[in-house]
Short mmCIF file of C-alpha atoms in Angstrom, two decimals:
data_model
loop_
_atom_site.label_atom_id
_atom_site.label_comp_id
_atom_site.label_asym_id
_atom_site.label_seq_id
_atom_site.Cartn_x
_atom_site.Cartn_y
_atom_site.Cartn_z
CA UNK A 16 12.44 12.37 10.52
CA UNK A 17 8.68 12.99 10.70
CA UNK A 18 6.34 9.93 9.92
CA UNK A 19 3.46 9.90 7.91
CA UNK A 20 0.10 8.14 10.08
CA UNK A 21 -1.50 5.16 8.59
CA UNK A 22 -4.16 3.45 9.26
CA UNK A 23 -3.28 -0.07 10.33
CA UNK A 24 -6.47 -1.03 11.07
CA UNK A 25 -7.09 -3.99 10.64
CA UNK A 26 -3.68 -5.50 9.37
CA UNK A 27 -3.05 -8.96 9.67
CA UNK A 28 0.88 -9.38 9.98
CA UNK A 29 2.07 -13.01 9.22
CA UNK A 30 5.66 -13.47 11.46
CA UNK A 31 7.59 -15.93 12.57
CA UNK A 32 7.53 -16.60 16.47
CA UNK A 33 10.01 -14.05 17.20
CA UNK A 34 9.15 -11.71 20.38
CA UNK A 35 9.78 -8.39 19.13
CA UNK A 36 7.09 -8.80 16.35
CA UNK A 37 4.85 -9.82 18.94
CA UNK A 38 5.29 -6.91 20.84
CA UNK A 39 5.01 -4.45 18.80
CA UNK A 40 1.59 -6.09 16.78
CA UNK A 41 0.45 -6.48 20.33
CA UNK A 42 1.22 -2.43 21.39
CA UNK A 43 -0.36 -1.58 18.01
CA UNK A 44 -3.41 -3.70 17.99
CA UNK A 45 -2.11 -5.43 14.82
CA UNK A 46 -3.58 -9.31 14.56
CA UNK A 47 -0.64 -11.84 14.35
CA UNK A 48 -1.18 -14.72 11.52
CA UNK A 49 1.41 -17.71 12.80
CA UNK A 50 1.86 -21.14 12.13
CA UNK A 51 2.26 -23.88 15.08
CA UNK A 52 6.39 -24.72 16.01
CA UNK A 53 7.59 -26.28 13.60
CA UNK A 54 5.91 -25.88 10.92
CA UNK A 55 6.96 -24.71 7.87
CA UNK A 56 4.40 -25.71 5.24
CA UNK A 57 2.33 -22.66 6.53
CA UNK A 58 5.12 -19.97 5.56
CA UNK A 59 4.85 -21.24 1.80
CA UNK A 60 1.92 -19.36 0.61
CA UNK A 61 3.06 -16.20 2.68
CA UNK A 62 6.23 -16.29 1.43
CA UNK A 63 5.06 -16.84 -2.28
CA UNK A 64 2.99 -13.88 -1.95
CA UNK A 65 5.93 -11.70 -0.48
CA UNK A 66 7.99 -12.71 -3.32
CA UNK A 67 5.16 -11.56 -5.49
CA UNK A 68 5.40 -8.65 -3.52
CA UNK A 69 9.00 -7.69 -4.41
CA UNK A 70 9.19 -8.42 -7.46
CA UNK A 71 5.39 -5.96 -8.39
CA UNK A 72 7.12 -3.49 -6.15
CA UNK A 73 10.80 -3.10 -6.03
CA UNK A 74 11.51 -4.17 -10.23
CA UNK A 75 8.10 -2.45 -11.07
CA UNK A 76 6.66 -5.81 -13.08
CA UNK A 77 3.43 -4.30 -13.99
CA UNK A 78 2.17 -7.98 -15.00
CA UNK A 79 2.79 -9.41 -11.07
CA UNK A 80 1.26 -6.19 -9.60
CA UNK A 81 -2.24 -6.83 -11.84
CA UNK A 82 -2.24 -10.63 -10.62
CA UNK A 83 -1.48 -9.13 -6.83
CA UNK A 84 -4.36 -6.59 -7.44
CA UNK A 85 -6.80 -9.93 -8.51
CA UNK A 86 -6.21 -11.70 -5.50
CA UNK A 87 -9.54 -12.61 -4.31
CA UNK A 88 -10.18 -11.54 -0.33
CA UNK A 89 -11.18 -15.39 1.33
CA UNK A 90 -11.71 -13.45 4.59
#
């Protein structure tokens, strides 16, 4: 199966502590976003926004993907 190229430059991904996302982030010059041990109040707004993310993409809600699509960039 051939692969289409993207251009992850740039990326932030936001993963737990586990090694195998760190390696491959690391090996593809990916930035990792991670919370201290321990924490978990970090992982809420993350994992808000991925639910957002599921429900715009996998059931289609065209009213979560226009809220996605106004989330202002604080970077």
């Amino acid at each position: 199966m051939k692969r289409d190229c993207i251009n992850i430059n740039g990326v932030i991904l936001h993963s737990d502590r586990g090694v195998q996302y760190q390696n491959i982030a690391n090996k593809n010059n990916i930035v990792i976003s991670m919370g201290r041990t321990g924490v978990c109040y970090v992982n809420v707004v993350i994992e808000s926004l991925h639910s957002l993310l599921k429900k715009g993409t996998i059931y289609n809600n065209k009213t979560i993907i226009n809220s996605i699509s106004r989330i202002p960039n604080t970077s």
